[in-house]
PDB file of C-alpha atoms in Angstrom:
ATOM      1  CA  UNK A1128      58.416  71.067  56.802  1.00 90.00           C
ATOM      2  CA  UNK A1129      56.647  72.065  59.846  1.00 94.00           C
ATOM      3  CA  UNK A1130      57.976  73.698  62.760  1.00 96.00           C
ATOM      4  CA  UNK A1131      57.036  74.539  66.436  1.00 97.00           C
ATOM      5  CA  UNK A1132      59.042  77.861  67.595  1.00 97.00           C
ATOM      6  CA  UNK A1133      58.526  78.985  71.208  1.00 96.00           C
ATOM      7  CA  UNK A1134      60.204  81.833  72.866  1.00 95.00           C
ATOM      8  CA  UNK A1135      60.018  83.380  76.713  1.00 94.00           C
ATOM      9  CA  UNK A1136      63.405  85.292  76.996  1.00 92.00           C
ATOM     10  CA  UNK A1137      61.143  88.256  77.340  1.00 90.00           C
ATOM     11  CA  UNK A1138      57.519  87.472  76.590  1.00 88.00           C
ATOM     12  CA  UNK A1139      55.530  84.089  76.427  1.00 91.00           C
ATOM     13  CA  UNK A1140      55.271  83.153  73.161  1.00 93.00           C
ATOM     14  CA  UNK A1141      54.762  80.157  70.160  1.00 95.00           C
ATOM     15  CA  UNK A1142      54.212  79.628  66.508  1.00 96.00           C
ATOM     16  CA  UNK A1143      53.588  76.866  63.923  1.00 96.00           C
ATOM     17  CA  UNK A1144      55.087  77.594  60.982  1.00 95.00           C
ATOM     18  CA  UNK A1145      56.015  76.142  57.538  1.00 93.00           C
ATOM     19  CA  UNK A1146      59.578  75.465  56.125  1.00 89.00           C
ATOM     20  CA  UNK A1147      58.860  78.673  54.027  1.00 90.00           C
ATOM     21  CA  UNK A1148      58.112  80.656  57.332  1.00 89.00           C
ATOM     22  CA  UNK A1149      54.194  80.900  56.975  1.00 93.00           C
ATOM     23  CA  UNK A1150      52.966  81.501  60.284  1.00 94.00           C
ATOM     24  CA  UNK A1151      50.262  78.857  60.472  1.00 95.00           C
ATOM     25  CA  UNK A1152      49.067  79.557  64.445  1.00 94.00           C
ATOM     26  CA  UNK A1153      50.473  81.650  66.952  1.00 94.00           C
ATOM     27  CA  UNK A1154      50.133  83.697  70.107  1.00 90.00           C
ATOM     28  CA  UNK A1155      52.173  86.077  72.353  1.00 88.00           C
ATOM     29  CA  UNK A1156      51.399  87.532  76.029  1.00 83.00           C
ATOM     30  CA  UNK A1157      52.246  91.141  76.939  1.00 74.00           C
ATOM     31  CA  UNK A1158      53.120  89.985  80.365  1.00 63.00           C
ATOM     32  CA  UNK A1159      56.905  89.013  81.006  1.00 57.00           C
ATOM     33  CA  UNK A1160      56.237  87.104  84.393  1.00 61.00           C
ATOM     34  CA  UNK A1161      53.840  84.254  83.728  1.00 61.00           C
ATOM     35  CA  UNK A1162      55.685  82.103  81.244  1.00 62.00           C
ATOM     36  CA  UNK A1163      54.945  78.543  83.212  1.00 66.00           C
ATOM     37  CA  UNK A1164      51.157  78.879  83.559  1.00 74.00           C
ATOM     38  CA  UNK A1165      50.321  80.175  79.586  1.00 84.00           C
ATOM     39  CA  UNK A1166      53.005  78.398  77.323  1.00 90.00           C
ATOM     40  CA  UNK A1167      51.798  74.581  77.742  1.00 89.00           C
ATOM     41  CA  UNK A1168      48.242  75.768  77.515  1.00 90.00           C
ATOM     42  CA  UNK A1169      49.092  78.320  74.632  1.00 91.00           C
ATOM     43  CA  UNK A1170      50.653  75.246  72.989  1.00 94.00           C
ATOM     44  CA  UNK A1171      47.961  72.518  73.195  1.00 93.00           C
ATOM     45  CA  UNK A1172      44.949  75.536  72.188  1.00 92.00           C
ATOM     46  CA  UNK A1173      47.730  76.852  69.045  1.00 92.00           C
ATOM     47  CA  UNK A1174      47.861  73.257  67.805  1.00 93.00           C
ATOM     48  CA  UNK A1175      44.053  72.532  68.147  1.00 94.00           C
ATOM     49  CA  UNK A1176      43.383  75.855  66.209  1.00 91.00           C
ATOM     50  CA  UNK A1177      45.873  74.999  63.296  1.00 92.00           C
ATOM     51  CA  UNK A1178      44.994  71.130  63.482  1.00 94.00           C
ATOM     52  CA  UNK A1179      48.065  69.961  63.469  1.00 93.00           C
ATOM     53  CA  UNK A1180      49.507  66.948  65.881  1.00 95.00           C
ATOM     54  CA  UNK A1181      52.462  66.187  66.954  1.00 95.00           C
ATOM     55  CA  UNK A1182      53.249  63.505  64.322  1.00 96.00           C
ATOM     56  CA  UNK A1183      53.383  66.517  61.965  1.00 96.00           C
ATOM     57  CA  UNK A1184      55.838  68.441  63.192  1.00 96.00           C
ATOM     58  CA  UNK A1185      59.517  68.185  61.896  1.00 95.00           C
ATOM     59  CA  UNK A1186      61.189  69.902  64.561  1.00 95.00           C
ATOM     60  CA  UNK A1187      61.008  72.027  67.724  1.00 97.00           C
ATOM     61  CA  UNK A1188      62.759  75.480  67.976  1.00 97.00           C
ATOM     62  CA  UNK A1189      63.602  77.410  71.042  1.00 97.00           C
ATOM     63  CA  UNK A1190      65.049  80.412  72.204  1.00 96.00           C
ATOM     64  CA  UNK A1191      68.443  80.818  73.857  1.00 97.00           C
ATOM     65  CA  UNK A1192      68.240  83.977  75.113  1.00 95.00           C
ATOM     66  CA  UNK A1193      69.724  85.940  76.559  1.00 96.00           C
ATOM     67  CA  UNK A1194      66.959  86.271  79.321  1.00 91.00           C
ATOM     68  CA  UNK A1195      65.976  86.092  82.838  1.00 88.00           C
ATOM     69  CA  UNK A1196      66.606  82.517  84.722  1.00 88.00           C
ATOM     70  CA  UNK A1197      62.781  82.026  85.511  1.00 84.00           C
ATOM     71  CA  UNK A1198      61.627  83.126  82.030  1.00 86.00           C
ATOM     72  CA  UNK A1199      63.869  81.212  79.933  1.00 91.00           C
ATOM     73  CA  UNK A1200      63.887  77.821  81.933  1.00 91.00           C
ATOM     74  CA  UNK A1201      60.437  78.016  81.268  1.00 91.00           C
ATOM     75  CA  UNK A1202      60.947  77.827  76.817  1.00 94.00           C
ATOM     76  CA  UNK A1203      64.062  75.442  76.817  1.00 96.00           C
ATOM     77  CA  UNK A1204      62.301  72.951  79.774  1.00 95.00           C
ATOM     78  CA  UNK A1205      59.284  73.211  77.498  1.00 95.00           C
ATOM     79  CA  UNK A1206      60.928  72.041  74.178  1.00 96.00           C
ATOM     80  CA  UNK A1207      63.187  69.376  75.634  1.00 97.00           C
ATOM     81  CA  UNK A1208      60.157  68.463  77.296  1.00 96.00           C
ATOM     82  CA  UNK A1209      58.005  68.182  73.823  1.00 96.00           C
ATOM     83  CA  UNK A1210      60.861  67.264  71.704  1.00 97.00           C
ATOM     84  CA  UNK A1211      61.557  64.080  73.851  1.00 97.00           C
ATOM     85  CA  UNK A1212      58.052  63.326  74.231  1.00 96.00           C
ATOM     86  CA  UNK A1213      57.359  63.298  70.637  1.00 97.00           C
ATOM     87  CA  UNK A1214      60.894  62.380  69.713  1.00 97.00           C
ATOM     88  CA  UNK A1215      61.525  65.409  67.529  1.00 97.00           C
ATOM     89  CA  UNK A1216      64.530  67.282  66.941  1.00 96.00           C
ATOM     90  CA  UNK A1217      64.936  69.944  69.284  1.00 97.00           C
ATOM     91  CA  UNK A1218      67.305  73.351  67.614  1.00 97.00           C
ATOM     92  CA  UNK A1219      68.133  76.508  69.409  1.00 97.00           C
ATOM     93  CA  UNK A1220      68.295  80.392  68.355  1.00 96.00           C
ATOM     94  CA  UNK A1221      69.324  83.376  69.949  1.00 96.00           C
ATOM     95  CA  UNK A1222      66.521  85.060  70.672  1.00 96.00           C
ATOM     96  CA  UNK A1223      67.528  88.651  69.747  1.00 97.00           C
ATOM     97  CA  UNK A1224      68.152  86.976  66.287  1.00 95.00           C
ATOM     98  CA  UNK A1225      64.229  87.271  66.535  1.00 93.00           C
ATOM     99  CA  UNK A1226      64.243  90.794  65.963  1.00 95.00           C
ATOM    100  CA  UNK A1227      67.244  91.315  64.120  1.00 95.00           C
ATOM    101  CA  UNK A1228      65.661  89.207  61.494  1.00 90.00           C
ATOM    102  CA  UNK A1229      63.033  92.228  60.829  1.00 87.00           C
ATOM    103  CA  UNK A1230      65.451  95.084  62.002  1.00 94.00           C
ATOM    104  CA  UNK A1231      67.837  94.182  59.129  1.00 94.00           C
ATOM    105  CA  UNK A1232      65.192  94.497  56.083  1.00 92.00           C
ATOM    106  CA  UNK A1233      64.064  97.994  57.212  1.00 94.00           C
ATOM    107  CA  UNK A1234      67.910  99.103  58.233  1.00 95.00           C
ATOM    108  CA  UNK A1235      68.750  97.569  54.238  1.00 94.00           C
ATOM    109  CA  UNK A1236      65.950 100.074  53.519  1.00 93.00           C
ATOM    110  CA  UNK A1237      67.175 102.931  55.330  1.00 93.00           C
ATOM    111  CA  UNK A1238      71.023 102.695  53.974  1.00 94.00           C
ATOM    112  CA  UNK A1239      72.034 101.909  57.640  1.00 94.00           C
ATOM    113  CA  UNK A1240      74.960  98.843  57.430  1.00 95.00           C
ATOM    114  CA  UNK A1241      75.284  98.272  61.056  1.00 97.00           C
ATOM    115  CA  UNK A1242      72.741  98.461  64.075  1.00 98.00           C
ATOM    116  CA  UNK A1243      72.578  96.827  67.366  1.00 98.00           C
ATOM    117  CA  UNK A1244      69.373  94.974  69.002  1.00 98.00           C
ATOM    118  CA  UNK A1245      68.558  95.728  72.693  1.00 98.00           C
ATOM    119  CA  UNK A1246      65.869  94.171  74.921  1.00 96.00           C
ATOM    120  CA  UNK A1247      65.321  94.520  78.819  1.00 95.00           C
ATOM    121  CA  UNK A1248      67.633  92.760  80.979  1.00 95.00           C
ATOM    122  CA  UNK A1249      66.510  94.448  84.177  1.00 91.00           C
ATOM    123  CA  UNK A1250      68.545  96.295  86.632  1.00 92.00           C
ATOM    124  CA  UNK A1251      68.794  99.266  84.490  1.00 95.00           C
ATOM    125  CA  UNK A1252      70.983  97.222  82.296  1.00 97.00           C
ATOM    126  CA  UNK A1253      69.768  95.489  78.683  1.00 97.00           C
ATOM    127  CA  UNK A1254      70.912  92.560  76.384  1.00 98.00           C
ATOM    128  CA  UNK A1255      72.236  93.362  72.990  1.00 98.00           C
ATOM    129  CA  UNK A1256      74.091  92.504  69.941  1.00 98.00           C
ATOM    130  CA  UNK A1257      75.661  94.345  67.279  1.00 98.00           C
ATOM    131  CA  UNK A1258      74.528  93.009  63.729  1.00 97.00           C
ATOM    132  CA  UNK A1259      75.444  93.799  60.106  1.00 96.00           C
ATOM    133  CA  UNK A1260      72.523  94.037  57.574  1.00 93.00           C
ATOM    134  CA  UNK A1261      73.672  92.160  54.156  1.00 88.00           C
ATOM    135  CA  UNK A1262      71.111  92.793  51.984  1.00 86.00           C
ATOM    136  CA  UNK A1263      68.416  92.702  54.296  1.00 87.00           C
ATOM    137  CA  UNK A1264      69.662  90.003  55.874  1.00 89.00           C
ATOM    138  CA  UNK A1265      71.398  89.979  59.523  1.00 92.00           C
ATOM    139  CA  UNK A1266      74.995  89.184  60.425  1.00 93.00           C
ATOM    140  CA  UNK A1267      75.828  88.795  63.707  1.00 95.00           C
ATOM    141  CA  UNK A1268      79.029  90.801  64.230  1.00 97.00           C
ATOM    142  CA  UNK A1269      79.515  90.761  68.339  1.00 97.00           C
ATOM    143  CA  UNK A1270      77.359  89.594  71.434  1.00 94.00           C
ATOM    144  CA  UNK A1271      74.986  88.703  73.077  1.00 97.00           C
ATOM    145  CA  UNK A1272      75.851  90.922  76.235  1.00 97.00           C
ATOM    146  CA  UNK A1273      74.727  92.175  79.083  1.00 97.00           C
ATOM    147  CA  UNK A1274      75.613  95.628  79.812  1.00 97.00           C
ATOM    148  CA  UNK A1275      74.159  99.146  80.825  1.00 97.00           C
ATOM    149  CA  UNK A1276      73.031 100.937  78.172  1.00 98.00           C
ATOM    150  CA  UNK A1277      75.946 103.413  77.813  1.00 97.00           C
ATOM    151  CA  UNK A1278      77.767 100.694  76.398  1.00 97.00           C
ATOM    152  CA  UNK A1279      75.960  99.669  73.770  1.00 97.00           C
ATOM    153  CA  UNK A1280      78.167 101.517  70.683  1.00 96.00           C
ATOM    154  CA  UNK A1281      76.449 104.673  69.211  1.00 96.00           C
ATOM    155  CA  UNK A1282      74.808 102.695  66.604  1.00 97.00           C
ATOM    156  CA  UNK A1283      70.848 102.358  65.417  1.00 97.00           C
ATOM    157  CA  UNK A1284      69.416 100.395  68.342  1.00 98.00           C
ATOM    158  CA  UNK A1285      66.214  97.822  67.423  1.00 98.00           C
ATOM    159  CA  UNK A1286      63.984  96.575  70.117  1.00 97.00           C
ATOM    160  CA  UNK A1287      62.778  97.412  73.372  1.00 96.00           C
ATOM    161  CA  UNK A1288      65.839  98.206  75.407  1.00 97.00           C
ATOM    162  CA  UNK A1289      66.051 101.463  73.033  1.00 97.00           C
ATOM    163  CA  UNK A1290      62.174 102.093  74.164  1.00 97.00           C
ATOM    164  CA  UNK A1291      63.006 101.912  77.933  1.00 97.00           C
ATOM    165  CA  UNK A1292      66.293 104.357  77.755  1.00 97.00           C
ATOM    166  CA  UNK A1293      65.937 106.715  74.364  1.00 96.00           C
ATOM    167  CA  UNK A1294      68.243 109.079  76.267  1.00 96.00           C
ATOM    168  CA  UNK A1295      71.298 106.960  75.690  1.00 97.00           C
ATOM    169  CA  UNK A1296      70.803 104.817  72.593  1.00 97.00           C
ATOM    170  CA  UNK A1297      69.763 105.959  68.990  1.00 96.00           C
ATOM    171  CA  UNK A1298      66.072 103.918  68.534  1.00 97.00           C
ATOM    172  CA  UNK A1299      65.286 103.613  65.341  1.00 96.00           C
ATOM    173  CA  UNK A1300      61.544 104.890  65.217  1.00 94.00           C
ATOM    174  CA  UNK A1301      58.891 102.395  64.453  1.00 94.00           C
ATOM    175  CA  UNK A1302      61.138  99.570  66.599  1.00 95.00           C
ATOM    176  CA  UNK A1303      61.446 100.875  70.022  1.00 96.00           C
ATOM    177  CA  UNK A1304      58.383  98.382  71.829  1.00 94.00           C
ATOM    178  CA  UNK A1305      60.150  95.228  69.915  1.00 93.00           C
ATOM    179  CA  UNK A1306      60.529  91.799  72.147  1.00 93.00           C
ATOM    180  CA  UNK A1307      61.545  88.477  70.571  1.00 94.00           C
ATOM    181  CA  UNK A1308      58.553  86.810  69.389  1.00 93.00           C
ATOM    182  CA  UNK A1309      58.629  82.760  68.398  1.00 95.00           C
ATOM    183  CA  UNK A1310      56.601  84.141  64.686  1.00 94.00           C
ATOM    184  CA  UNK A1311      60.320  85.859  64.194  1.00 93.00           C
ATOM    185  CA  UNK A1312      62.491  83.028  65.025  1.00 95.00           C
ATOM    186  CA  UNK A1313      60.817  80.493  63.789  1.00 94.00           C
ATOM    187  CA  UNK A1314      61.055  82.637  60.698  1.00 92.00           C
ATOM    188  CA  UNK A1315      65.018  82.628  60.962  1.00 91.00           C
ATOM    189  CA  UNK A1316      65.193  79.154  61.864  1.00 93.00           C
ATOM    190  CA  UNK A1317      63.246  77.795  59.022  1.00 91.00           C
ATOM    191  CA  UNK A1318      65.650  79.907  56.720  1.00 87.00           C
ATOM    192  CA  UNK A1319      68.661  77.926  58.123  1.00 89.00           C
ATOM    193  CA  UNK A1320      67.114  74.562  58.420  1.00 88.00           C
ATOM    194  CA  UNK A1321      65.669  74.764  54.973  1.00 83.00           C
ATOM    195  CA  UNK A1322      69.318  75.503  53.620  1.00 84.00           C
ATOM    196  CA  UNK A1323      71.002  73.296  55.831  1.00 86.00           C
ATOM    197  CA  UNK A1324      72.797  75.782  57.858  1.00 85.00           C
ATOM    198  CA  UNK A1325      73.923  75.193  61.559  1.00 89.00           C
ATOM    199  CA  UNK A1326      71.643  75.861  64.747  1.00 94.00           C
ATOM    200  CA  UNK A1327      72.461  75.999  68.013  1.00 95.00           C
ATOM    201  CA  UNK A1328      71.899  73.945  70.722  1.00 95.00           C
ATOM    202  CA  UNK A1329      69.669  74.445  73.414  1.00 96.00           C
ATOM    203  CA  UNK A1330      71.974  75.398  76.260  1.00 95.00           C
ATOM    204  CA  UNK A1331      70.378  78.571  77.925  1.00 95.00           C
ATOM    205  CA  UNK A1332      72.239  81.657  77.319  1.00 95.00           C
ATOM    206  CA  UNK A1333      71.485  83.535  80.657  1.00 93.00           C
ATOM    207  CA  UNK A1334      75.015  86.223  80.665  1.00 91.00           C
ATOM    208  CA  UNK A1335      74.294  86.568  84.485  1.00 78.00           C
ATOM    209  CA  UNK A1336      75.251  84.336  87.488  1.00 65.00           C
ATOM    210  CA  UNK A1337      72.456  82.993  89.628  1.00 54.00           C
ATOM    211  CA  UNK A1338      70.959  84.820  92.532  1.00 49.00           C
ATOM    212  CA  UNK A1339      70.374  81.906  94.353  1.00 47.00           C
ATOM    213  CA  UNK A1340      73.162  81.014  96.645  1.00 48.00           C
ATOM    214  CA  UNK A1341      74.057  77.790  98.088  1.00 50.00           C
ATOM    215  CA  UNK A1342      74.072  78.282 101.954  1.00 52.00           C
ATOM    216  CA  UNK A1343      77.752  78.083 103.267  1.00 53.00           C
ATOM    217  CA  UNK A1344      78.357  75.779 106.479  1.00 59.00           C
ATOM    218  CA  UNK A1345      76.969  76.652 109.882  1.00 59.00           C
ATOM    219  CA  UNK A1346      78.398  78.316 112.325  1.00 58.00           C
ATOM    220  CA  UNK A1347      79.626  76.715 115.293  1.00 58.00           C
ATOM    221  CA  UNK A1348      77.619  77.260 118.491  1.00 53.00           C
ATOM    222  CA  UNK A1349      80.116  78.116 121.354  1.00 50.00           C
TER     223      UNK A1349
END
């Protein structure tokens, strides 16, 4: 099995991997606002490198979110756009599963049962979701939501939301810069597909309404 993640809730990012989760290609941006120009590009040069077409793939994976409305369009548009043109199957994951996938090996380590994963949601607000580590492996208990961070429950906090406010949540040390990465979820998606287990679909998971306003009628000139 072969699988194209991609992922811009946060940053720009894709991997090939294999149906055992070997990262084959991949790369990641640190910049969270240019999503449209690098992903195709990142793509096409990701594919070249690992020399692999598009009549190898087995499926295209995207993240869900939660994320920003510009960001996020930017992934799901992308796979639909790849998975119809190359008439692939096209699976979603929430994209804090991304880091909740690594979060829950070393929390298994540390003896810690239940943490929550945070990333930036702007507006001194973050996303989360409140996991269970089973034996290294994540369970996700509650979420995702949007919320400031003083609501996030006094549990160990993974990912970069605990980086931006480590007044208010617990970080865990070692996992406070942490943004969903495609390498991770393609990761957790290859574990379910491989077993047969359910994905999502590939409806965006944004937790906000739109600032964009439709214009009400004009006024009436007297």
């Amino acid at each position: 099995m072969l699988i194209l993640s991609i992922d811009t809730s946060a940053i720009a990012s894709a991997a090939l991997l294999t149906g055992e989760g070997e990262i084959l290609a991949a790369f990641a941006t640190e910049d969270t606002r240019s999503h449209a120009e690098v992903l195709a590009p990142g793509i096409s040069s990701l594919m070249v490198t690992a020399g692999v077409t598009s009549a190898d793939l087995n499926a295209v994976v995207v993240g869900t979110g939660p994320g920003p409305f510009t960001g996020l369009r930017s992934g799901i548009a992308t796979a639909r756009t790849l998975g119809f043109a190359w008439n692939k199957p096209v699976h979603g994951v929430m994209s804090l599963d991304a880091i909740a996938v690594d979060a829950a090996l070393d929390a298994w380590r540390l003896g810690i049962d239940e943490f929550a994963v945070a990333t930036d949601a702007r507006r001194k607000e973050v996303y989360w979701a409140h996991y269970r580590s089973t034996g290294g492996t994540a369970e996700l208990l509650a979420g995702p939501f949007v919320s400031a961070p003083a609501d996030v429950p006094a549990l160990p906090v993974y990912g970069a939301g605990a980086g931006l406010y480590p007044e208010i949540l617990h970080g865990v040390n070692g996992f406070t810069d942490l943004q969903p990465t495609a390498s991770a979820l393609g990761r957790t998606a290859a574990v379910r597909l491989v077993r047969g287990l359910p994905l999502l679909d590939t409806t965006p998971l944004y937790l906000r309404e739109s600032d964009a306003k439709i214009p009400g009628p004009r006024k009436r000139a007297l």
